[in-house]
Amino acid sequence: MRRLLLPLAAILVLLGIWQLYAGVSGVSSLVLPSPVDVGRALVEDRGALWHNLKPTAAEILLGIVLGAAVGLLVAVALRLSALAREATYPLLVASQAIPIPILAPLLVVWLGFGLLPKLVVIALVTFFPVVVTTLSALAAVDPDLIKLMRTLDAGRWQTFVRVELPSALPGVFAGAKVAAVFSVIAALLGEQAAGSNSGLGYLLTVTVQNLEMSEAFASVCVLAGFAIVLFALLTLLERRALPWVHRSTSTGA
Amino acid sequence: MAPLPLIAFDGVSRTFAGRRGGEPVPALRDLSLRVAEGETVAVVGPSGCGKTTLLELICGLQRPDSGALRSAPAALMPQRDLLLPWLPAVDNAALALRVRGVARDAARREVAPWFERFGLSGFETARPHELSGGMRQRVSFLRTLLAGKPVLSLDEPFAALDAITRAEMQAWLARILAEATRTVVLVTHDVEEAVLLGDRVLVMSPRPGRIVADLTVQGDRPRHRNDAAVVELRARALEALGVAA
């Protein structure tokens, strides 16, 4: 209950300050619409928002699954091969330094206007946190466990599958949670670059162009809400899938 | 001709590189020992005398820098239980079988009767965090036993337990070892534990470790801590360690 009420209270306080500022400062609603304006837009445009959330949500979910899968595979490959790790880690870091607004239009040119460039943008942004957290979780596996597996005649692969990979799963989830938040922004950029005619990125572009700022803020709110839901779902999934992690941290305190 | 010992060390030395270019650290120097089949040898020595290094050499996890060393295949029971937290107790015990390619159900069937013998009945599906410290060590020991190696290397198996549980576990292990004749090398810093469990007690010097005394334990099992032979041997072992005045 506390975990629900506290963030709710924080949001309400923030909205209160925002509302107060928008009312007192006399700033134009074209620059900063008040929370009440945004709330009204959320209600009035709920049809359009829902309609446009669906394709964006689908892109994000597909993109995260793709990005996390690629991230996991890359982390495993880099773990198993020191040569690959040393050779490509700087490249991986560099891949994250490329600004998406520059890369996204190029991807559209290369891959067309369909779903693919959007998925690639999301996957590109999401795979990296998964690689980094998974790799550090793999590196943190208890060396005594690996010795133990050697005395049980386990080969490289057996040790990896039975010990290293399960030990690293909390790292995979940590990366996926970070990625979930990034993926929302990536989806917007992808939609805008691809000139999509649906999705929250499209809605945001159109409303900003029409100077419908309350409506634009409403799209952002929906997107932020979706990111929170995604994060919460991953946390829930992690607790279900890795019960030992949650238990050992809660009893260890 | 006497049968070949299962473990033979001849003048084995092992030195570790110092940290950050410091002095190299000699762990074992010129260590020789023989362990015959079916013997339980307890190795006792002060902290940091290279006991763990000795076990890792036996298990083939390390190579000696000099000297000759031969050992039958050995399974290691580590100091910490090192059970896999995501596996139920039965699958932890069956880990060696699974690594060898035994299917999960077959492995569980093979492990099941051992749970009864080890007083673990009813805890087959419990995760390690749901087990007491003594139970975890029993599962860990079972995992070592089921590795099917002629030699068991036990690295201070009860050091992390409280005094009462440790005494129970020592009595339990004495009983198990009396039933299943295996060759066991037990490393401990607890002289009494060494005397209670070992057929022979090897006393190691402080680092670099060497064997400074090789004491044969008299008296039938199970031994008790107040048996005359146990008390006498404990005194001799402590003397060899340079503790008793």
CSV table of C-alpha atoms in Angstrom, one decimal:
chain,number,residue,atom,x,y,z
A,1,MET,CA,0.0,0.0,0.0
A,2,ARG,CA,2.8,2.3,1.0
A,3,ARG,CA,4.6,1.6,-2.2
A,4,LEU,CA,1.5,2.8,-4.1
A,5,LEU,CA,0.6,5.8,-1.9
A,6,LEU,CA,4.1,7.4,-1.7
A,7,PRO,CA,4.7,7.8,-5.4
A,8,LEU,CA,1.1,8.9,-5.8
A,9,ALA,CA,1.6,11.6,-3.2
A,10,ALA,CA,4.8,12.7,-4.8
A,11,ILE,CA,3.0,13.0,-8.2
A,12,LEU,CA,0.2,15.0,-6.6
A,13,VAL,CA,2.6,17.4,-4.9
A,14,LEU,CA,4.4,17.9,-8.3
A,15,LEU,CA,1.1,18.5,-10.1
A,16,GLY,CA,0.1,21.0,-7.4
A,17,ILE,CA,3.3,23.0,-7.8
A,18,TRP,CA,2.9,22.9,-11.6
A,19,GLN,CA,-0.8,24.0,-11.4
A,20,LEU,CA,0.1,26.8,-9.1
A,21,TYR,CA,3.0,28.0,-11.3
A,22,ALA,CA,0.9,27.9,-14.5
A,23,GLY,CA,-1.9,29.9,-12.8
A,24,VAL,CA,0.3,32.5,-11.0
A,25,SER,CA,3.0,33.2,-13.5
A,26,GLY,CA,0.7,34.0,-16.3
A,27,VAL,CA,2.8,31.9,-18.7
A,28,SER,CA,1.0,31.2,-22.0
A,29,SER,CA,-0.7,27.8,-22.2
A,30,LEU,CA,1.1,27.4,-25.5
A,31,VAL,CA,4.4,27.3,-23.6
A,32,LEU,CA,3.2,25.5,-20.5
A,33,PRO,CA,-0.3,24.1,-20.2
A,34,SER,CA,-1.6,23.5,-16.7
A,35,PRO,CA,-2.2,20.0,-15.3
A,36,VAL,CA,-5.9,20.7,-15.5
A,37,ASP,CA,-5.6,21.5,-19.2
A,38,VAL,CA,-3.6,18.3,-19.7
A,39,GLY,CA,-6.1,16.3,-17.7
A,40,ARG,CA,-8.9,17.7,-19.8
A,41,ALA,CA,-7.0,16.7,-23.0
A,42,LEU,CA,-6.4,13.3,-21.6
A,43,VAL,CA,-10.1,12.8,-21.1
A,44,GLU,CA,-11.3,14.4,-24.3
A,45,ASP,CA,-8.7,12.7,-26.5
A,46,ARG,CA,-8.9,9.4,-24.8
A,47,GLY,CA,-10.1,7.7,-28.0
A,48,ALA,CA,-7.2,9.1,-30.1
A,49,LEU,CA,-4.7,8.4,-27.3
A,50,TRP,CA,-5.7,4.8,-26.9
A,51,HIS,CA,-5.8,4.3,-30.7
A,52,ASN,CA,-2.3,5.6,-31.0
A,53,LEU,CA,-0.9,3.9,-27.9
A,54,LYS,CA,-1.6,0.5,-29.4
A,55,PRO,CA,0.9,0.6,-32.3
A,56,THR,CA,3.5,2.3,-30.1
A,57,ALA,CA,3.1,-0.2,-27.3
A,58,ALA,CA,3.4,-3.1,-29.8
A,59,GLU,CA,6.6,-1.5,-31.2
A,60,ILE,CA,8.1,-1.1,-27.7
A,61,LEU,CA,7.3,-4.6,-26.6
A,62,LEU,CA,8.6,-6.2,-29.7
A,63,GLY,CA,11.7,-3.9,-29.6
A,64,ILE,CA,12.5,-4.7,-26.0
A,65,VAL,CA,12.1,-8.5,-26.6
A,66,LEU,CA,14.4,-8.1,-29.6
A,67,GLY,CA,16.9,-5.9,-27.9
A,68,ALA,CA,17.0,-8.0,-24.7
A,69,ALA,CA,17.5,-11.2,-26.7
A,70,VAL,CA,20.3,-9.6,-28.8
A,71,GLY,CA,21.8,-8.1,-25.6
A,72,LEU,CA,21.7,-11.5,-23.8
A,73,LEU,CA,23.3,-13.2,-26.8
A,74,VAL,CA,26.0,-10.6,-27.1
A,75,ALA,CA,26.7,-10.7,-23.4
A,76,VAL,CA,27.0,-14.5,-23.5
A,77,ALA,CA,29.3,-14.4,-26.6
A,78,LEU,CA,31.5,-11.7,-25.0
A,79,ARG,CA,31.6,-13.7,-21.8
A,80,LEU,CA,32.7,-16.9,-23.5
A,81,SER,CA,35.3,-15.2,-25.7
A,82,ALA,CA,37.8,-12.8,-24.2
A,83,LEU,CA,39.0,-12.0,-27.7
A,84,ALA,CA,35.5,-10.9,-28.8
A,85,ARG,CA,35.1,-9.0,-25.6
A,86,GLU,CA,38.3,-7.0,-25.9
A,87,ALA,CA,37.8,-6.4,-29.7
A,88,THR,CA,34.2,-5.3,-29.7
A,89,TYR,CA,33.4,-3.7,-26.3
A,90,PRO,CA,34.6,-0.2,-27.4
A,91,LEU,CA,32.5,-0.6,-30.5
A,92,LEU,CA,29.4,-1.4,-28.4
A,93,VAL,CA,30.0,1.7,-26.3
A,94,ALA,CA,30.4,3.8,-29.5
A,95,SER,CA,27.1,2.4,-30.8
A,96,GLN,CA,25.4,4.2,-27.9
A,97,ALA,CA,27.1,7.5,-28.7
A,98,ILE,CA,25.5,7.8,-32.1
A,99,PRO,CA,22.6,10.2,-31.7
A,100,ILE,CA,19.3,8.4,-32.5
A,101,PRO,CA,17.8,11.5,-34.3
A,102,ILE,CA,20.6,11.2,-36.8
A,103,LEU,CA,20.6,7.4,-37.1
A,104,ALA,CA,16.9,6.9,-37.3
A,105,PRO,CA,16.3,8.7,-40.7
A,106,LEU,CA,19.2,6.6,-42.1
A,107,LEU,CA,17.7,3.4,-40.9
A,108,VAL,CA,14.4,4.5,-42.6
A,109,VAL,CA,16.4,5.0,-45.8
A,110,TRP,CA,18.0,1.6,-45.5
A,111,LEU,CA,15.1,-0.4,-44.2
A,112,GLY,CA,12.0,1.3,-45.5
A,113,PHE,CA,9.1,2.9,-43.8
A,114,GLY,CA,7.6,-0.1,-42.2
A,115,LEU,CA,7.9,-1.5,-38.7
A,116,LEU,CA,11.5,-2.6,-39.1
A,117,PRO,CA,13.5,0.6,-38.7
A,118,LYS,CA,11.4,1.5,-35.6
A,119,LEU,CA,12.2,-1.9,-34.1
A,120,VAL,CA,15.9,-1.5,-34.9
A,121,VAL,CA,16.0,1.9,-33.2
A,122,ILE,CA,14.3,0.5,-30.0
A,123,ALA,CA,16.5,-2.7,-30.0
A,124,LEU,CA,19.6,-0.6,-30.5
A,125,VAL,CA,18.8,1.5,-27.5
A,126,THR,CA,17.7,-1.4,-25.3
A,127,PHE,CA,20.3,-4.0,-26.0
A,128,PHE,CA,23.2,-2.0,-24.5
A,129,PRO,CA,22.0,-1.8,-20.9
A,130,VAL,CA,21.2,-5.5,-21.0
A,131,VAL,CA,24.7,-6.3,-22.3
A,132,VAL,CA,26.4,-4.2,-19.6
A,133,THR,CA,24.4,-5.5,-16.7
A,134,THR,CA,24.5,-9.1,-17.8
A,135,LEU,CA,28.3,-9.0,-18.4
A,136,SER,CA,28.9,-7.6,-15.0
A,137,ALA,CA,26.6,-10.2,-13.4
A,138,LEU,CA,28.5,-12.9,-15.3
A,139,ALA,CA,31.8,-11.5,-14.1
A,140,ALA,CA,30.5,-11.5,-10.5
A,141,VAL,CA,29.7,-15.2,-10.4
A,142,ASP,CA,31.3,-16.8,-7.3
A,143,PRO,CA,34.7,-18.2,-8.5
A,144,ASP,CA,34.3,-21.0,-5.8
A,145,LEU,CA,31.2,-22.2,-7.6
A,146,ILE,CA,33.1,-22.4,-10.8
A,147,LYS,CA,35.9,-24.4,-9.0
A,148,LEU,CA,33.2,-26.7,-7.6
A,149,MET,CA,31.8,-27.3,-11.1
A,150,ARG,CA,35.3,-28.3,-12.2
A,151,THR,CA,35.6,-30.9,-9.5
A,152,LEU,CA,32.3,-32.3,-10.7
A,153,ASP,CA,33.9,-32.6,-14.2
A,154,ALA,CA,31.6,-30.0,-15.7
A,155,GLY,CA,32.9,-28.5,-19.0
A,156,ARG,CA,32.8,-24.9,-20.0
A,157,TRP,CA,29.2,-25.2,-21.4
A,158,GLN,CA,27.8,-27.2,-18.4
A,159,THR,CA,29.3,-24.6,-16.0
A,160,PHE,CA,27.8,-21.8,-18.1
A,161,VAL,CA,24.3,-23.3,-18.3
A,162,ARG,CA,24.0,-24.6,-14.8
A,163,VAL,CA,25.8,-21.9,-12.8
A,164,GLU,CA,26.8,-18.8,-14.7
A,165,LEU,CA,23.6,-18.1,-16.6
A,166,PRO,CA,21.2,-18.5,-13.7
A,167,SER,CA,23.5,-16.4,-11.5
A,168,ALA,CA,23.4,-13.7,-14.2
A,169,LEU,CA,19.6,-13.6,-14.6
A,170,PRO,CA,19.2,-10.8,-12.0
A,171,GLY,CA,21.6,-8.7,-14.2
A,172,VAL,CA,19.5,-9.4,-17.3
A,173,PHE,CA,16.4,-8.1,-15.5
A,174,ALA,CA,18.3,-5.0,-14.2
A,175,GLY,CA,19.3,-4.2,-17.7
A,176,ALA,CA,15.8,-4.9,-19.1
A,177,LYS,CA,14.3,-2.5,-16.6
A,178,VAL,CA,16.7,0.3,-17.6
A,179,ALA,CA,16.0,-0.6,-21.2
A,180,ALA,CA,12.3,-0.4,-20.7
A,181,VAL,CA,12.5,3.3,-19.8
A,182,PHE,CA,14.8,4.1,-22.7
A,183,SER,CA,12.7,2.2,-25.2
A,184,VAL,CA,9.8,4.6,-24.8
A,185,ILE,CA,11.9,7.5,-26.0
A,186,ALA,CA,13.4,5.4,-28.8
A,187,ALA,CA,9.9,4.5,-30.0
A,188,LEU,CA,9.0,8.2,-30.3
A,189,LEU,CA,12.2,9.0,-32.2
A,190,GLY,CA,11.6,6.0,-34.5
A,191,GLU,CA,8.1,6.9,-35.3
A,192,GLN,CA,9.0,10.5,-36.0
A,193,ALA,CA,11.8,9.6,-38.3
A,194,ALA,CA,9.8,7.0,-40.1
A,195,GLY,CA,7.0,9.5,-40.7
A,196,SER,CA,4.5,7.1,-39.2
A,197,ASN,CA,0.8,7.9,-39.5
A,198,SER,CA,-0.1,6.4,-36.2
A,199,GLY,CA,1.4,6.0,-32.8
A,200,LEU,CA,2.1,8.4,-29.9
A,201,GLY,CA,5.2,9.7,-31.7
A,202,TYR,CA,3.0,10.6,-34.6
A,203,LEU,CA,0.3,12.1,-32.4
A,204,LEU,CA,3.0,14.2,-30.6
A,205,THR,CA,4.4,15.5,-33.9
A,206,VAL,CA,0.9,16.5,-35.1
A,207,THR,CA,-0.3,18.1,-31.9
A,208,VAL,CA,3.0,20.1,-31.5
A,209,GLN,CA,2.7,21.3,-35.1
A,210,ASN,CA,-0.9,22.5,-34.4
A,211,LEU,CA,0.2,24.2,-31.2
A,212,GLU,CA,-2.1,21.9,-29.3
A,213,MET,CA,0.2,21.8,-26.3
A,214,SER,CA,-2.3,20.3,-23.8
A,215,GLU,CA,-2.9,17.5,-26.2
A,216,ALA,CA,0.9,17.0,-26.8
A,217,PHE,CA,1.5,16.9,-23.0
A,218,ALA,CA,-1.3,14.3,-22.8
A,219,SER,CA,0.6,12.1,-25.3
A,220,VAL,CA,3.7,12.4,-23.1
A,221,CYS,CA,1.7,11.5,-20.0
A,222,VAL,CA,0.4,8.3,-21.6
A,223,LEU,CA,3.9,7.4,-22.7
A,224,ALA,CA,5.3,8.0,-19.3
A,225,GLY,CA,2.5,5.9,-17.8
A,226,PHE,CA,3.3,3.2,-20.2
A,227,ALA,CA,6.9,3.2,-19.2
A,228,ILE,CA,5.9,2.9,-15.5
A,229,VAL,CA,3.6,0.0,-16.2
A,230,LEU,CA,6.4,-1.7,-18.2
A,231,PHE,CA,8.9,-1.2,-15.4
A,232,ALA,CA,6.4,-2.5,-12.8
A,233,LEU,CA,5.6,-5.6,-15.0
A,234,LEU,CA,9.3,-6.4,-15.3
A,235,THR,CA,9.7,-6.1,-11.6
A,236,LEU,CA,6.8,-8.4,-11.1
A,237,LEU,CA,8.1,-10.9,-13.6
A,238,GLU,CA,11.5,-10.8,-12.0
A,239,ARG,CA,10.0,-11.7,-8.6
A,240,ARG,CA,8.1,-14.5,-10.2
A,241,ALA,CA,11.0,-15.9,-12.2
A,242,LEU,CA,13.8,-15.4,-9.7
A,243,PRO,CA,12.2,-15.9,-6.3
A,244,TRP,CA,15.6,-16.6,-4.7
A,245,VAL,CA,16.9,-13.1,-5.4
A,246,HIS,CA,14.1,-11.4,-3.7
A,247,ARG,CA,14.1,-13.7,-0.7
A,248,SER,CA,17.8,-13.5,-0.1
A,249,THR,CA,17.8,-9.7,-0.2
A,250,SER,CA,14.8,-9.4,2.0
A,251,THR,CA,15.9,-11.8,4.6
A,252,GLY,CA,19.5,-10.6,4.5
A,253,ALA,CA,18.6,-7.2,5.7
B,1,MET,CA,53.5,-55.5,-1.9
B,2,ALA,CA,51.3,-52.9,-0.2
B,3,PRO,CA,48.6,-51.4,-2.4
B,4,LEU,CA,49.4,-48.1,-4.0
B,5,PRO,CA,48.2,-45.2,-1.9
B,6,LEU,CA,45.3,-43.2,-3.5
B,7,ILE,CA,47.0,-40.0,-2.8
B,8,ALA,CA,50.8,-39.4,-2.9
B,9,PHE,CA,52.6,-36.1,-2.4
B,10,ASP,CA,56.4,-36.1,-2.7
B,11,GLY,CA,58.1,-32.8,-1.8
B,12,VAL,CA,55.3,-30.7,-3.2
B,13,SER,CA,55.7,-26.9,-3.1
B,14,ARG,CA,53.3,-24.3,-4.1
B,15,THR,CA,53.9,-20.5,-4.1
B,16,PHE,CA,51.5,-17.8,-5.1
B,17,ALA,CA,52.6,-14.6,-6.8
B,18,GLY,CA,52.5,-11.7,-4.5
B,19,ARG,CA,49.9,-9.0,-4.9
B,20,ARG,CA,50.9,-6.0,-6.9
B,21,GLY,CA,54.4,-7.3,-7.4
B,22,GLY,CA,55.0,-7.9,-3.7
B,23,GLU,CA,56.9,-10.8,-2.3
B,24,PRO,CA,55.7,-14.2,-3.5
B,25,VAL,CA,53.7,-16.1,-0.9
B,26,PRO,CA,54.8,-19.7,-0.3
B,27,ALA,CA,51.7,-21.7,0.6
B,28,LEU,CA,53.2,-25.2,0.8
B,29,ARG,CA,56.8,-26.2,1.0
B,30,ASP,CA,58.2,-29.6,0.5
B,31,LEU,CA,55.1,-31.4,1.6
B,32,SER,CA,54.9,-35.2,1.5
B,33,LEU,CA,52.0,-37.4,2.4
B,34,ARG,CA,50.4,-40.7,1.6
B,35,VAL,CA,46.7,-41.6,2.0
B,36,ALA,CA,45.7,-45.2,1.6
B,37,GLU,CA,42.4,-46.4,0.2
B,38,GLY,CA,39.5,-46.2,2.7
B,39,GLU,CA,41.5,-44.0,5.1
B,40,THR,CA,40.0,-40.9,6.7
B,41,VAL,CA,42.9,-38.4,7.1
B,42,ALA,CA,42.2,-35.2,9.0
B,43,VAL,CA,44.6,-32.3,8.3
B,44,VAL,CA,44.8,-29.8,11.0
B,45,GLY,CA,46.7,-26.5,11.0
B,46,PRO,CA,46.6,-22.8,11.8
B,47,SER,CA,44.7,-20.4,9.6
B,48,GLY,CA,46.5,-19.7,6.3
B,49,CYS,CA,48.8,-22.7,6.5
B,50,GLY,CA,47.8,-23.8,3.0
B,51,LYS,CA,45.1,-26.4,3.9
B,52,THR,CA,42.8,-25.2,1.1
B,53,THR,CA,45.7,-25.2,-1.3
B,54,LEU,CA,46.4,-28.8,-0.3
B,55,LEU,CA,42.8,-29.8,-1.1
B,56,GLU,CA,42.8,-27.9,-4.4
B,57,LEU,CA,46.0,-29.8,-5.4
B,58,ILE,CA,44.3,-33.1,-4.6
B,59,CYS,CA,41.3,-32.1,-6.6
B,60,GLY,CA,43.4,-31.0,-9.6
B,61,LEU,CA,42.3,-27.4,-9.3
B,62,GLN,CA,45.9,-26.3,-8.9
B,63,ARG,CA,49.3,-27.7,-10.1
B,64,PRO,CA,52.3,-27.9,-7.8
B,65,ASP,CA,55.3,-25.6,-8.6
B,66,SER,CA,57.7,-28.5,-7.8
B,67,GLY,CA,57.5,-32.0,-6.4
B,68,ALA,CA,55.5,-35.0,-7.6
B,69,LEU,CA,51.9,-35.4,-6.9
B,70,ARG,CA,49.4,-38.2,-7.7
B,71,SER,CA,45.8,-38.5,-6.6
B,72,ALA,CA,42.8,-40.6,-7.5
B,73,PRO,CA,39.9,-38.4,-8.8
B,74,ALA,CA,38.6,-36.3,-5.9
B,75,ALA,CA,35.4,-34.3,-5.2
B,76,LEU,CA,35.5,-31.2,-3.2
B,77,MET,CA,33.1,-30.1,-0.5
B,78,PRO,CA,33.8,-26.4,-0.1
B,79,GLN,CA,33.8,-24.5,3.2
B,80,ARG,CA,30.7,-22.6,2.3
B,81,ASP,CA,27.9,-24.9,1.2
B,82,LEU,CA,27.7,-23.2,-2.2
B,83,LEU,CA,24.3,-24.7,-3.0
B,84,LEU,CA,22.6,-23.2,-6.0
B,85,PRO,CA,19.9,-21.0,-4.7
B,86,TRP,CA,17.6,-21.5,-7.7
B,87,LEU,CA,17.5,-25.3,-7.4
B,88,PRO,CA,15.5,-27.4,-4.9
B,89,ALA,CA,17.6,-29.5,-2.4
B,90,VAL,CA,17.2,-32.7,-4.4
B,91,ASP,CA,18.5,-31.1,-7.6
B,92,ASN,CA,21.4,-29.5,-5.7
B,93,ALA,CA,22.4,-33.0,-4.4
B,94,ALA,CA,22.0,-34.4,-7.9
B,95,LEU,CA,24.2,-31.8,-9.5
B,96,ALA,CA,27.0,-34.1,-10.3
B,97,LEU,CA,24.6,-36.7,-11.9
B,98,ARG,CA,23.1,-33.9,-14.0
B,99,VAL,CA,26.5,-32.8,-15.2
B,100,ARG,CA,27.3,-36.4,-16.2
B,101,GLY,CA,24.1,-36.3,-18.4
B,102,VAL,CA,21.7,-38.2,-16.2
B,103,ALA,CA,18.1,-37.0,-16.9
B,104,ARG,CA,16.5,-35.0,-14.2
B,105,ASP,CA,13.9,-37.6,-13.1
B,106,ALA,CA,16.4,-40.4,-13.1
B,107,ALA,CA,18.8,-38.3,-11.1
B,108,ARG,CA,16.1,-37.4,-8.5
B,109,ARG,CA,15.2,-41.1,-8.2
B,110,GLU,CA,18.8,-41.9,-7.5
B,111,VAL,CA,19.1,-39.2,-4.9
B,112,ALA,CA,15.8,-39.9,-3.1
B,113,PRO,CA,17.0,-42.8,-0.8
B,114,TRP,CA,20.0,-40.7,0.3
B,115,PHE,CA,17.7,-38.0,1.6
B,116,GLU,CA,16.2,-40.5,4.0
B,117,ARG,CA,19.6,-41.8,5.1
B,118,PHE,CA,20.8,-38.2,5.7
B,119,GLY,CA,17.8,-37.1,7.7
B,120,LEU,CA,16.6,-34.8,4.9
B,121,SER,CA,13.2,-36.6,4.1
B,122,GLY,CA,10.5,-34.1,3.4
B,123,PHE,CA,13.0,-31.4,2.3
B,124,GLU,CA,13.5,-32.6,-1.3
B,125,THR,CA,11.8,-29.6,-2.8
B,126,ALA,CA,13.0,-27.0,-0.3
B,127,ARG,CA,15.2,-24.3,-1.7
B,128,PRO,CA,18.6,-23.8,0.1
B,129,HIS,CA,17.4,-20.7,1.9
B,130,GLU,CA,14.6,-22.7,3.5
B,131,LEU,CA,17.1,-25.2,5.1
B,132,SER,CA,19.0,-24.9,8.3
B,133,GLY,CA,22.8,-24.5,8.2
B,134,GLY,CA,23.3,-28.2,9.2
B,135,MET,CA,20.9,-29.4,6.5
B,136,ARG,CA,22.6,-27.3,3.9
B,137,GLN,CA,25.9,-28.9,4.8
B,138,ARG,CA,24.3,-32.4,4.6
B,139,VAL,CA,23.0,-31.6,1.1
B,140,SER,CA,26.4,-30.2,0.1
B,141,PHE,CA,28.1,-33.4,1.5
B,142,LEU,CA,25.6,-35.5,-0.5
B,143,ARG,CA,26.4,-33.6,-3.6
B,144,THR,CA,30.1,-34.4,-3.0
B,145,LEU,CA,29.4,-38.0,-2.3
B,146,LEU,CA,27.3,-38.5,-5.4
B,147,ALA,CA,30.0,-37.1,-7.6
B,148,GLY,CA,31.2,-40.8,-7.5
B,149,LYS,CA,34.9,-40.0,-7.0
B,150,PRO,CA,37.1,-42.3,-4.9
B,151,VAL,CA,38.4,-39.4,-2.8
B,152,LEU,CA,36.3,-36.9,-0.8
B,153,SER,CA,38.0,-33.6,0.0
B,154,LEU,CA,36.2,-31.8,2.8
B,155,ASP,CA,37.3,-28.2,3.4
B,156,GLU,CA,36.4,-27.2,7.0
B,157,PRO,CA,32.9,-28.4,6.3
B,158,PHE,CA,31.5,-27.4,9.7
B,159,ALA,CA,33.4,-24.2,10.4
B,160,ALA,CA,30.4,-21.9,9.6
B,161,LEU,CA,28.0,-23.8,11.9
B,162,ASP,CA,27.2,-22.9,15.5
B,163,ALA,CA,28.8,-25.1,18.2
B,164,ILE,CA,25.7,-27.3,18.9
B,165,THR,CA,25.0,-28.0,15.2
B,166,ARG,CA,28.7,-28.6,14.6
B,167,ALA,CA,28.8,-31.3,17.3
B,168,GLU,CA,25.7,-32.9,15.8
B,169,MET,CA,27.2,-32.8,12.3
B,170,GLN,CA,30.5,-34.3,13.5
B,171,ALA,CA,28.7,-37.2,15.1
B,172,TRP,CA,26.6,-37.6,11.9
B,173,LEU,CA,29.6,-37.5,9.6
B,174,ALA,CA,31.5,-40.0,11.8
B,175,ARG,CA,28.5,-42.4,11.4
B,176,ILE,CA,28.3,-41.9,7.6
B,177,LEU,CA,32.0,-42.4,7.2
B,178,ALA,CA,31.9,-45.6,9.3
B,179,GLU,CA,29.1,-46.9,6.9
B,180,ALA,CA,30.5,-45.8,3.6
B,181,THR,CA,34.2,-46.6,3.4
B,182,ARG,CA,35.5,-43.8,1.3
B,183,THR,CA,38.9,-42.2,1.2
B,184,VAL,CA,38.5,-38.9,2.9
B,185,VAL,CA,40.8,-35.9,3.4
B,186,LEU,CA,39.3,-33.6,5.9
B,187,VAL,CA,40.8,-30.2,6.5
B,188,THR,CA,40.0,-28.4,9.7
B,189,HIS,CA,41.4,-25.9,12.2
B,190,ASP,CA,39.5,-27.7,15.0
B,191,VAL,CA,41.9,-30.3,16.6
B,192,GLU,CA,39.0,-32.1,18.4
B,193,GLU,CA,37.1,-32.5,15.1
B,194,ALA,CA,40.3,-33.9,13.5
B,195,VAL,CA,40.7,-36.5,16.3
B,196,LEU,CA,37.0,-37.4,16.4
B,197,LEU,CA,36.8,-38.0,12.7
B,198,GLY,CA,40.2,-39.0,11.4
B,199,ASP,CA,42.0,-42.4,11.3
B,200,ARG,CA,45.1,-40.3,11.1
B,201,VAL,CA,45.7,-36.7,12.1
B,202,LEU,CA,48.2,-34.7,10.1
B,203,VAL,CA,49.4,-31.6,11.8
B,204,MET,CA,50.6,-28.7,9.5
B,205,SER,CA,53.0,-26.0,10.3
B,206,PRO,CA,52.1,-22.3,9.8
B,207,ARG,CA,52.8,-21.0,6.3
B,208,PRO,CA,54.6,-22.3,4.3
B,209,GLY,CA,52.7,-25.5,5.3
B,210,ARG,CA,54.5,-28.7,5.9
B,211,ILE,CA,53.4,-31.8,7.8
B,212,VAL,CA,55.0,-31.6,11.2
B,213,ALA,CA,53.2,-34.6,12.9
B,214,ASP,CA,51.5,-37.7,11.6
B,215,LEU,CA,49.4,-39.2,14.4
B,216,THR,CA,47.4,-42.4,14.2
B,217,VAL,CA,44.2,-42.4,16.1
B,218,GLN,CA,43.5,-45.5,18.2
B,219,GLY,CA,40.1,-46.5,19.5
B,220,ASP,CA,37.0,-47.7,17.8
B,221,ARG,CA,34.4,-45.5,16.2
B,222,PRO,CA,32.3,-43.7,17.2
B,223,ARG,CA,34.7,-41.9,19.4
B,224,HIS,CA,33.7,-39.5,22.1
B,225,ARG,CA,35.4,-36.3,23.1
B,226,ASN,CA,36.1,-37.7,26.6
B,227,ASP,CA,37.6,-41.0,25.5
B,228,ALA,CA,41.1,-41.3,26.9
B,229,ALA,CA,42.6,-41.9,23.5
B,230,VAL,CA,40.9,-38.8,22.1
B,231,VAL,CA,42.0,-36.6,25.0
B,232,GLU,CA,45.6,-37.9,24.7
B,233,LEU,CA,45.8,-37.5,21.0
B,234,ARG,CA,44.3,-34.0,21.2
B,235,ALA,CA,47.1,-33.0,23.6
B,236,ARG,CA,49.7,-34.4,21.2
B,237,ALA,CA,48.2,-32.6,18.2
B,238,LEU,CA,48.1,-29.3,20.1
B,239,GLU,CA,51.6,-29.8,21.2
B,240,ALA,CA,52.7,-30.4,17.6
B,241,LEU,CA,50.8,-27.1,16.7
B,242,GLY,CA,52.8,-25.4,19.4
B,243,VAL,CA,49.7,-24.4,21.3
B,244,ALA,CA,49.7,-26.4,24.5
B,245,ALA,CA,52.3,-25.4,27.1
